[in-house]
PDB file of C-alpha atoms in Angstrom:
ATOM      1  CA  UNK A  19      97.104  94.432 122.661  1.00 46.00           C
ATOM      2  CA  UNK A  20      98.134  97.700 123.692  1.00 42.00           C
ATOM      3  CA  UNK A  21     101.160  97.570 125.129  1.00 45.00           C
ATOM      4  CA  UNK A  22     101.155 101.264 126.278  1.00 41.00           C
ATOM      5  CA  UNK A  23     101.546 102.260 122.175  1.00 41.00           C
ATOM      6  CA  UNK A  24     100.073 105.660 122.465  1.00 40.00           C
ATOM      7  CA  UNK A  25      96.595 106.175 120.220  1.00 41.00           C
ATOM      8  CA  UNK A  26      93.990 107.680 118.541  1.00 41.00           C
ATOM      9  CA  UNK A  27      92.930 110.140 120.468  1.00 40.00           C
ATOM     10  CA  UNK A  28      89.697 110.511 118.237  1.00 57.00           C
ATOM     11  CA  UNK A  29      86.903 107.916 116.548  1.00 83.00           C
ATOM     12  CA  UNK A  30      87.705 107.698 113.816  1.00 89.00           C
ATOM     13  CA  UNK A  31      84.678 107.349 111.615  1.00 92.00           C
ATOM     14  CA  UNK A  32      84.858 103.901 109.165  1.00 91.00           C
ATOM     15  CA  UNK A  33      85.413 106.393 105.834  1.00 92.00           C
ATOM     16  CA  UNK A  34      88.069 107.736 107.332  1.00 93.00           C
ATOM     17  CA  UNK A  35      90.056 104.438 108.682  1.00 93.00           C
ATOM     18  CA  UNK A  36      89.689 103.341 105.058  1.00 93.00           C
ATOM     19  CA  UNK A  37      91.604 106.566 104.029  1.00 92.00           C
ATOM     20  CA  UNK A  38      94.396 105.976 106.204  1.00 93.00           C
ATOM     21  CA  UNK A  39      94.616 102.451 105.335  1.00 92.00           C
ATOM     22  CA  UNK A  40      95.647 103.472 101.485  1.00 91.00           C
ATOM     23  CA  UNK A  41      98.063 107.049 103.186  1.00 91.00           C
ATOM     24  CA  UNK A  42     100.368 105.935 100.297  1.00 89.00           C
ATOM     25  CA  UNK A  43     102.670 106.532 103.405  1.00 89.00           C
ATOM     26  CA  UNK A  44     102.015 103.974 105.469  1.00 92.00           C
ATOM     27  CA  UNK A  45     104.775 101.663 105.758  1.00 93.00           C
ATOM     28  CA  UNK A  46     103.927  98.120 103.531  1.00 91.00           C
ATOM     29  CA  UNK A  47     105.428  94.944 103.627  1.00 93.00           C
ATOM     30  CA  UNK A  48     108.946  96.226 102.220  1.00 93.00           C
ATOM     31  CA  UNK A  49     109.197  98.298 104.778  1.00 94.00           C
ATOM     32  CA  UNK A  50     107.689  95.331 108.209  1.00 95.00           C
ATOM     33  CA  UNK A  51     110.259  92.931 106.771  1.00 96.00           C
ATOM     34  CA  UNK A  52     113.220  95.605 106.894  1.00 95.00           C
ATOM     35  CA  UNK A  53     112.031  96.283 110.210  1.00 96.00           C
ATOM     36  CA  UNK A  54     111.066  92.917 111.582  1.00 96.00           C
ATOM     37  CA  UNK A  55     113.830  90.421 110.569  1.00 97.00           C
ATOM     38  CA  UNK A  56     116.587  89.702 109.094  1.00 96.00           C
ATOM     39  CA  UNK A  57     119.592  87.829 106.725  1.00 96.00           C
ATOM     40  CA  UNK A  58     115.302  88.189 103.906  1.00 96.00           C
ATOM     41  CA  UNK A  59     116.025  86.392 100.915  1.00 96.00           C
ATOM     42  CA  UNK A  60     113.299  87.461  98.519  1.00 93.00           C
ATOM     43  CA  UNK A  61     111.956  84.495  95.640  1.00 91.00           C
ATOM     44  CA  UNK A  62     110.270  85.219  92.953  1.00 91.00           C
ATOM     45  CA  UNK A  63     108.783  83.339  90.442  1.00 82.00           C
ATOM     46  CA  UNK A  64     106.257  81.056  90.168  1.00 80.00           C
ATOM     47  CA  UNK A  65     108.493  78.814  88.547  1.00 78.00           C
ATOM     48  CA  UNK A  66     106.037  77.864  85.175  1.00 79.00           C
ATOM     49  CA  UNK A  67     105.370  81.563  83.913  1.00 79.00           C
ATOM     50  CA  UNK A  68     107.047  85.108  85.526  1.00 83.00           C
ATOM     51  CA  UNK A  69     107.002  86.563  88.889  1.00 85.00           C
ATOM     52  CA  UNK A  70     104.672  88.993  90.072  1.00 88.00           C
ATOM     53  CA  UNK A  71     106.387  92.128  91.690  1.00 89.00           C
ATOM     54  CA  UNK A  72     102.987  92.490  93.693  1.00 89.00           C
ATOM     55  CA  UNK A  73     103.923  89.587  96.118  1.00 93.00           C
ATOM     56  CA  UNK A  74     106.765  89.492  98.263  1.00 95.00           C
ATOM     57  CA  UNK A  75     108.018  86.448  99.657  1.00 95.00           C
ATOM     58  CA  UNK A  76     110.828  84.823 100.681  1.00 96.00           C
ATOM     59  CA  UNK A  77     112.654  83.403 103.411  1.00 97.00           C
ATOM     60  CA  UNK A  78     113.962  85.090 106.973  1.00 97.00           C
ATOM     61  CA  UNK A  79     114.571  85.129 110.373  1.00 98.00           C
ATOM     62  CA  UNK A  80     113.020  86.032 113.096  1.00 97.00           C
ATOM     63  CA  UNK A  81     114.314  86.398 116.906  1.00 96.00           C
ATOM     64  CA  UNK A  82     116.826  84.163 115.327  1.00 95.00           C
ATOM     65  CA  UNK A  83     114.123  81.304 114.043  1.00 97.00           C
ATOM     66  CA  UNK A  84     114.158  80.548 110.259  1.00 97.00           C
ATOM     67  CA  UNK A  85     110.575  81.590 108.672  1.00 98.00           C
ATOM     68  CA  UNK A  86     108.493  82.307 105.370  1.00 98.00           C
ATOM     69  CA  UNK A  87     107.529  86.195 104.900  1.00 97.00           C
ATOM     70  CA  UNK A  88     105.498  86.944 101.938  1.00 95.00           C
ATOM     71  CA  UNK A  89     102.787  90.349 101.856  1.00 95.00           C
ATOM     72  CA  UNK A  90     101.294  92.497  99.019  1.00 94.00           C
ATOM     73  CA  UNK A  91     103.370  94.811  98.202  1.00 91.00           C
ATOM     74  CA  UNK A  92     102.455  98.327  96.347  1.00 89.00           C
ATOM     75  CA  UNK A  93     105.427 100.280  96.599  1.00 81.00           C
ATOM     76  CA  UNK A  94     106.117 103.671  97.555  1.00 83.00           C
ATOM     77  CA  UNK A  95     106.731 105.883  95.242  1.00 85.00           C
ATOM     78  CA  UNK A  96     105.263 106.191  91.600  1.00 88.00           C
ATOM     79  CA  UNK A  97     107.710 104.519  89.365  1.00 89.00           C
ATOM     80  CA  UNK A  98     107.181 101.002  92.120  1.00 87.00           C
ATOM     81  CA  UNK A  99     103.460 100.614  92.545  1.00 88.00           C
ATOM     82  CA  UNK A 100     103.061 101.400  88.596  1.00 91.00           C
ATOM     83  CA  UNK A 101     104.913  98.051  88.337  1.00 88.00           C
ATOM     84  CA  UNK A 102     102.992  96.830  91.647  1.00 82.00           C
ATOM     85  CA  UNK A 103     101.004  97.059  89.972  1.00 83.00           C
ATOM     86  CA  UNK A 104      98.752  99.102  93.052  1.00 86.00           C
ATOM     87  CA  UNK A 105      99.172  95.739  94.866  1.00 83.00           C
ATOM     88  CA  UNK A 106      96.958  93.919  93.000  1.00 86.00           C
ATOM     89  CA  UNK A 107      98.388  90.579  92.569  1.00 87.00           C
ATOM     90  CA  UNK A 108      97.623  88.821  88.689  1.00 88.00           C
ATOM     91  CA  UNK A 109      97.821  84.399  89.420  1.00 92.00           C
ATOM     92  CA  UNK A 110     101.259  84.183  88.646  1.00 92.00           C
ATOM     93  CA  UNK A 111     101.935  86.424  92.037  1.00 92.00           C
ATOM     94  CA  UNK A 112      99.132  83.412  93.714  1.00 94.00           C
ATOM     95  CA  UNK A 113     101.101  80.887  92.462  1.00 93.00           C
ATOM     96  CA  UNK A 114     104.348  82.564  93.853  1.00 94.00           C
ATOM     97  CA  UNK A 115     102.795  82.894  96.457  1.00 95.00           C
ATOM     98  CA  UNK A 116     101.791  79.506  97.129  1.00 96.00           C
ATOM     99  CA  UNK A 117     105.513  77.692  95.681  1.00 95.00           C
ATOM    100  CA  UNK A 118     106.975  79.656  98.962  1.00 96.00           C
ATOM    101  CA  UNK A 119     104.646  78.227 101.198  1.00 96.00           C
ATOM    102  CA  UNK A 120     104.703  74.426  99.712  1.00 96.00           C
ATOM    103  CA  UNK A 121     108.146  75.121 100.644  1.00 96.00           C
ATOM    104  CA  UNK A 122     108.428  76.677 104.412  1.00 97.00           C
ATOM    105  CA  UNK A 123     105.726  74.230 105.141  1.00 96.00           C
ATOM    106  CA  UNK A 124     108.378  71.306 104.024  1.00 96.00           C
ATOM    107  CA  UNK A 125     110.982  72.614 106.244  1.00 96.00           C
ATOM    108  CA  UNK A 126     108.459  73.427 108.793  1.00 96.00           C
ATOM    109  CA  UNK A 127     108.519  77.791 109.134  1.00 97.00           C
ATOM    110  CA  UNK A 128     106.194  78.731 110.659  1.00 97.00           C
ATOM    111  CA  UNK A 129     104.613  81.529 107.976  1.00 98.00           C
ATOM    112  CA  UNK A 130     103.892  85.247 108.233  1.00 98.00           C
ATOM    113  CA  UNK A 131     102.099  87.364 105.527  1.00 97.00           C
ATOM    114  CA  UNK A 132     100.524  90.882 105.888  1.00 97.00           C
ATOM    115  CA  UNK A 133      98.257  91.488 103.228  1.00 96.00           C
ATOM    116  CA  UNK A 134      97.298  94.809 101.960  1.00 93.00           C
ATOM    117  CA  UNK A 135      95.316  94.869  98.733  1.00 91.00           C
ATOM    118  CA  UNK A 136      92.298  96.506  97.326  1.00 87.00           C
ATOM    119  CA  UNK A 137      92.162  92.856  95.537  1.00 84.00           C
ATOM    120  CA  UNK A 138      93.054  90.647  92.741  1.00 85.00           C
ATOM    121  CA  UNK A 139      93.999  92.067  89.345  1.00 81.00           C
ATOM    122  CA  UNK A 140      91.061  92.026  87.609  1.00 86.00           C
ATOM    123  CA  UNK A 141      92.097  93.015  84.281  1.00 87.00           C
ATOM    124  CA  UNK A 142      91.260  90.112  81.501  1.00 89.00           C
ATOM    125  CA  UNK A 143      94.880  88.768  81.204  1.00 87.00           C
ATOM    126  CA  UNK A 144      94.355  87.288  84.584  1.00 81.00           C
ATOM    127  CA  UNK A 145      91.052  86.091  83.736  1.00 85.00           C
ATOM    128  CA  UNK A 146      92.704  83.824  81.431  1.00 84.00           C
ATOM    129  CA  UNK A 147      95.961  82.815  83.283  1.00 88.00           C
ATOM    130  CA  UNK A 148      93.437  81.563  85.919  1.00 83.00           C
ATOM    131  CA  UNK A 149      93.127  84.040  88.534  1.00 88.00           C
ATOM    132  CA  UNK A 150      90.029  82.866  90.538  1.00 90.00           C
ATOM    133  CA  UNK A 151      91.960  78.995  90.141  1.00 93.00           C
ATOM    134  CA  UNK A 152      94.794  81.061  91.908  1.00 93.00           C
ATOM    135  CA  UNK A 153      93.326  82.185  94.816  1.00 94.00           C
ATOM    136  CA  UNK A 154      90.713  78.654  95.169  1.00 95.00           C
ATOM    137  CA  UNK A 155      94.062  77.289  95.344  1.00 95.00           C
ATOM    138  CA  UNK A 156      96.078  79.302  98.240  1.00 95.00           C
ATOM    139  CA  UNK A 157      92.490  79.203 100.412  1.00 95.00           C
ATOM    140  CA  UNK A 158      93.351  75.120 100.007  1.00 95.00           C
ATOM    141  CA  UNK A 159      96.869  75.577 100.498  1.00 96.00           C
ATOM    142  CA  UNK A 160      97.141  77.274 103.469  1.00 96.00           C
ATOM    143  CA  UNK A 161      93.585  75.622 105.240  1.00 95.00           C
ATOM    144  CA  UNK A 162      96.350  72.065 105.357  1.00 95.00           C
ATOM    145  CA  UNK A 163      99.163  73.504 105.872  1.00 97.00           C
ATOM    146  CA  UNK A 164     100.381  71.998 109.206  1.00 97.00           C
ATOM    147  CA  UNK A 165     103.546  74.854 110.211  1.00 97.00           C
ATOM    148  CA  UNK A 166     102.094  78.089 111.964  1.00 97.00           C
ATOM    149  CA  UNK A 167     100.440  80.152 110.047  1.00 97.00           C
ATOM    150  CA  UNK A 168      99.883  84.014 111.386  1.00 97.00           C
ATOM    151  CA  UNK A 169      97.633  86.415 109.297  1.00 97.00           C
ATOM    152  CA  UNK A 170      98.115  90.597 109.218  1.00 97.00           C
ATOM    153  CA  UNK A 171      95.803  92.167 107.730  1.00 96.00           C
ATOM    154  CA  UNK A 172      98.610  96.315 107.777  1.00 94.00           C
ATOM    155  CA  UNK A 173      96.686  98.535 105.056  1.00 92.00           C
ATOM    156  CA  UNK A 174      93.686  97.030 103.087  1.00 91.00           C
ATOM    157  CA  UNK A 175      91.932  93.612 102.860  1.00 90.00           C
ATOM    158  CA  UNK A 176      89.530  93.700  99.815  1.00 87.00           C
ATOM    159  CA  UNK A 177      88.262  90.702  98.904  1.00 87.00           C
ATOM    160  CA  UNK A 178      89.275  86.958  97.764  1.00 87.00           C
ATOM    161  CA  UNK A 179      93.147  89.107  96.547  1.00 88.00           C
ATOM    162  CA  UNK A 180      93.375  89.458 100.231  1.00 92.00           C
ATOM    163  CA  UNK A 181      91.897  86.276 101.114  1.00 92.00           C
ATOM    164  CA  UNK A 182      93.992  84.132  99.232  1.00 94.00           C
ATOM    165  CA  UNK A 183      97.271  85.635 101.793  1.00 95.00           C
ATOM    166  CA  UNK A 184      94.880  85.540 104.711  1.00 95.00           C
ATOM    167  CA  UNK A 185      94.070  81.884 106.065  1.00 95.00           C
ATOM    168  CA  UNK A 186      95.621  81.817 109.295  1.00 95.00           C
ATOM    169  CA  UNK A 187      95.650  80.263 112.676  1.00 96.00           C
ATOM    170  CA  UNK A 188      95.903  83.691 114.180  1.00 96.00           C
ATOM    171  CA  UNK A 189      94.499  87.343 111.833  1.00 95.00           C
ATOM    172  CA  UNK A 190      95.028  90.319 113.573  1.00 96.00           C
ATOM    173  CA  UNK A 191      94.747  93.717 111.638  1.00 96.00           C
ATOM    174  CA  UNK A 192      96.196  96.967 112.796  1.00 96.00           C
ATOM    175  CA  UNK A 193      94.308  99.674 114.296  1.00 94.00           C
ATOM    176  CA  UNK A 194      93.010 101.845 110.725  1.00 94.00           C
ATOM    177  CA  UNK A 195      93.232  98.569 108.346  1.00 95.00           C
ATOM    178  CA  UNK A 196      90.345  97.369 106.127  1.00 94.00           C
ATOM    179  CA  UNK A 197      88.546  93.642 105.935  1.00 94.00           C
ATOM    180  CA  UNK A 198      85.663  93.930 103.324  1.00 92.00           C
ATOM    181  CA  UNK A 199      83.998  91.331 100.585  1.00 88.00           C
ATOM    182  CA  UNK A 200      85.722  94.487  98.013  1.00 87.00           C
ATOM    183  CA  UNK A 201      85.389  97.905  98.038  1.00 87.00           C
ATOM    184  CA  UNK A 202      83.077 101.108  99.260  1.00 89.00           C
ATOM    185  CA  UNK A 203      83.256 102.435  95.968  1.00 89.00           C
ATOM    186  CA  UNK A 204      81.921  98.676  93.957  1.00 88.00           C
ATOM    187  CA  UNK A 205      79.584  98.391  97.429  1.00 88.00           C
ATOM    188  CA  UNK A 206      77.927 101.572  97.013  1.00 91.00           C
ATOM    189  CA  UNK A 207      77.619 100.883  92.997  1.00 92.00           C
ATOM    190  CA  UNK A 208      77.307  97.938  92.869  1.00 91.00           C
ATOM    191  CA  UNK A 209      73.877  98.131  95.768  1.00 89.00           C
ATOM    192  CA  UNK A 210      72.591 102.516  94.957  1.00 91.00           C
ATOM    193  CA  UNK A 211      74.089 102.274  91.509  1.00 91.00           C
ATOM    194  CA  UNK A 212      76.119 105.445  93.049  1.00 89.00           C
ATOM    195  CA  UNK A 213      79.701 104.938  93.699  1.00 87.00           C
ATOM    196  CA  UNK A 214      79.294 108.792  94.839  1.00 88.00           C
ATOM    197  CA  UNK A 215      77.896 107.116  98.562  1.00 92.00           C
ATOM    198  CA  UNK A 216      81.009 105.434  99.198  1.00 91.00           C
ATOM    199  CA  UNK A 217      81.840 107.337 102.451  1.00 91.00           C
ATOM    200  CA  UNK A 218      78.501 106.406 103.882  1.00 91.00           C
ATOM    201  CA  UNK A 219      78.596 102.485 102.333  1.00 90.00           C
ATOM    202  CA  UNK A 220      81.975 102.575 104.750  1.00 91.00           C
ATOM    203  CA  UNK A 221      79.714 102.244 107.635  1.00 90.00           C
ATOM    204  CA  UNK A 222      77.179  99.818 106.293  1.00 89.00           C
ATOM    205  CA  UNK A 223      80.401  97.669 105.043  1.00 90.00           C
ATOM    206  CA  UNK A 224      81.562  96.469 109.436  1.00 90.00           C
ATOM    207  CA  UNK A 225      85.192  96.659 107.814  1.00 92.00           C
ATOM    208  CA  UNK A 226      86.866  98.284 110.529  1.00 93.00           C
ATOM    209  CA  UNK A 227      88.648  96.079 112.811  1.00 93.00           C
ATOM    210  CA  UNK A 228      86.557  96.300 115.643  1.00 92.00           C
ATOM    211  CA  UNK A 229      83.489  95.707 113.541  1.00 91.00           C
ATOM    212  CA  UNK A 230      85.515  92.346 112.512  1.00 92.00           C
ATOM    213  CA  UNK A 231      86.805  91.867 115.740  1.00 92.00           C
ATOM    214  CA  UNK A 232      83.177  91.878 117.032  1.00 88.00           C
ATOM    215  CA  UNK A 233      81.843  89.559 114.258  1.00 88.00           C
ATOM    216  CA  UNK A 234      84.176  87.313 115.222  1.00 88.00           C
ATOM    217  CA  UNK A 235      86.437  87.439 111.549  1.00 91.00           C
ATOM    218  CA  UNK A 236      90.285  88.756 114.073  1.00 93.00           C
ATOM    219  CA  UNK A 237      91.341  86.833 116.326  1.00 92.00           C
ATOM    220  CA  UNK A 238      93.009  90.507 117.339  1.00 93.00           C
ATOM    221  CA  UNK A 239      93.690  94.183 116.783  1.00 94.00           C
ATOM    222  CA  UNK A 240      97.425  96.240 117.164  1.00 94.00           C
ATOM    223  CA  UNK A 241      97.445  99.609 117.480  1.00 93.00           C
ATOM    224  CA  UNK A 242      98.167 102.797 115.919  1.00 92.00           C
ATOM    225  CA  UNK A 243     100.097 105.606 116.512  1.00 90.00           C
ATOM    226  CA  UNK A 244      97.791 109.067 116.772  1.00 88.00           C
ATOM    227  CA  UNK A 245      97.552 109.757 113.063  1.00 88.00           C
ATOM    228  CA  UNK A 246      98.381 106.919 111.819  1.00 90.00           C
ATOM    229  CA  UNK A 247     100.782 104.314 111.043  1.00 90.00           C
ATOM    230  CA  UNK A 248     102.628 106.416 108.488  1.00 92.00           C
ATOM    231  CA  UNK A 249     103.711 109.242 111.577  1.00 91.00           C
ATOM    232  CA  UNK A 250     105.257 106.520 113.887  1.00 92.00           C
ATOM    233  CA  UNK A 251     106.314 103.171 112.215  1.00 93.00           C
ATOM    234  CA  UNK A 252     108.963 102.878 114.756  1.00 93.00           C
ATOM    235  CA  UNK A 253     106.394 102.413 117.600  1.00 93.00           C
ATOM    236  CA  UNK A 254     103.456  99.963 115.794  1.00 94.00           C
ATOM    237  CA  UNK A 255     107.235  97.966 114.456  1.00 95.00           C
ATOM    238  CA  UNK A 256     107.636  97.390 118.139  1.00 94.00           C
ATOM    239  CA  UNK A 257     104.568  96.572 119.355  1.00 93.00           C
ATOM    240  CA  UNK A 258     103.971  94.275 116.367  1.00 95.00           C
ATOM    241  CA  UNK A 259     106.577  92.478 117.295  1.00 95.00           C
ATOM    242  CA  UNK A 260     106.368  91.667 119.828  1.00 95.00           C
ATOM    243  CA  UNK A 261     102.632  90.743 119.274  1.00 94.00           C
ATOM    244  CA  UNK A 262     103.998  88.482 116.668  1.00 96.00           C
ATOM    245  CA  UNK A 263     106.543  86.672 118.988  1.00 96.00           C
ATOM    246  CA  UNK A 264     103.264  86.097 121.800  1.00 95.00           C
ATOM    247  CA  UNK A 265     101.286  84.529 118.830  1.00 96.00           C
ATOM    248  CA  UNK A 266     104.018  81.924 116.995  1.00 97.00           C
ATOM    249  CA  UNK A 267     105.826  81.326 120.792  1.00 96.00           C
ATOM    250  CA  UNK A 268     101.846  79.870 121.623  1.00 96.00           C
ATOM    251  CA  UNK A 269     101.133  78.247 118.340  1.00 96.00           C
ATOM    252  CA  UNK A 270     104.355  76.423 118.109  1.00 95.00           C
ATOM    253  CA  UNK A 271     103.500  74.527 121.039  1.00 96.00           C
ATOM    254  CA  UNK A 272     100.596  73.615 118.967  1.00 96.00           C
ATOM    255  CA  UNK A 273     101.005  69.965 116.870  1.00 96.00           C
ATOM    256  CA  UNK A 274     100.806  70.044 112.936  1.00 96.00           C
ATOM    257  CA  UNK A 275      96.692  67.910 112.562  1.00 96.00           C
ATOM    258  CA  UNK A 276      96.448  70.362 115.718  1.00 97.00           C
ATOM    259  CA  UNK A 277      97.174  73.677 113.724  1.00 97.00           C
ATOM    260  CA  UNK A 278      95.466  72.596 111.212  1.00 96.00           C
ATOM    261  CA  UNK A 279      92.268  71.624 113.087  1.00 95.00           C
ATOM    262  CA  UNK A 280      92.714  74.808 115.129  1.00 94.00           C
ATOM    263  CA  UNK A 281      92.941  77.059 111.414  1.00 94.00           C
ATOM    264  CA  UNK A 282      90.242  74.794 110.121  1.00 93.00           C
ATOM    265  CA  UNK A 283      87.422  75.056 113.895  1.00 92.00           C
ATOM    266  CA  UNK A 284      88.475  79.067 113.465  1.00 90.00           C
ATOM    267  CA  UNK A 285      86.935  79.731 110.381  1.00 90.00           C
ATOM    268  CA  UNK A 286      83.663  76.985 110.057  1.00 87.00           C
ATOM    269  CA  UNK A 287      82.904  79.044 112.915  1.00 85.00           C
ATOM    270  CA  UNK A 288      82.881  82.470 110.761  1.00 82.00           C
ATOM    271  CA  UNK A 289      79.862  84.043 111.014  1.00 70.00           C
ATOM    272  CA  UNK A 290      78.239  82.028 113.777  1.00 73.00           C
ATOM    273  CA  UNK A 291      78.714  85.464 116.766  1.00 64.00           C
ATOM    274  CA  UNK A 292      76.336  87.594 114.078  1.00 62.00           C
ATOM    275  CA  UNK A 293      73.673  85.007 113.291  1.00 61.00           C
ATOM    276  CA  UNK A 294      73.915  84.395 116.916  1.00 63.00           C
ATOM    277  CA  UNK A 295      72.748  87.986 117.319  1.00 58.00           C
ATOM    278  CA  UNK A 296      70.634  88.679 114.510  1.00 54.00           C
ATOM    279  CA  UNK A 297      73.394  90.436 112.535  1.00 55.00           C
ATOM    280  CA  UNK A 298      72.416  87.903 109.410  1.00 53.00           C
TER     281      UNK A 298
END
């Protein structure tokens, strides 16, 4: 997945990639939708309680084809970031995503998800409203969808909050995105009782795109412009558009049953590579 996009020359450490993934200027789901899709119609609310703006989703056209688009929205300025809870979704957000995905299933629309969250919101109110159940329902639903599902880890992919939007036939990562069971700071605090060792944790956790491709967790890597996606979003959008078109074309040739089975086999096989190599 290179297609002549200029990539970073220097080899970056895992900690440096985490910093780039968290860069406030990094293109988010709103910018990606605006660049790659047309006629976007945003859907709001979970049909039960309220609307969670940290999940953005709706119907759009991708090269003239009706699709469903979903993603974590962090916001582009401080006011929007606060309103979107810095991309940390509540149970209502995941239930909104489920509603949108069920509609996609009903009308046979392929689904694209763009993951960028440090994790689901861990507050008491979220737990009281069923955070764990909402995430589990999302994973269950995505596992059974009979339409093509393509997931892109475009920034931070943190814990179950990310996995709730990342059960796809294809899971690809931007070069400087990260995907892990929890934040490096949380990992260091739990394992070593010292959050200041977060940089060390980044290396241990194997959270970079290269690590995860080697372990069979993702299917491919999208190169970024030198310095990160925020340095030249237009160049990134061009190659991302090309790759998503290729993936959709391939998956569209598969039957509904084959799509479900393909997704099942993919996730059942995760970890097999690491076991064979004695990594775990």
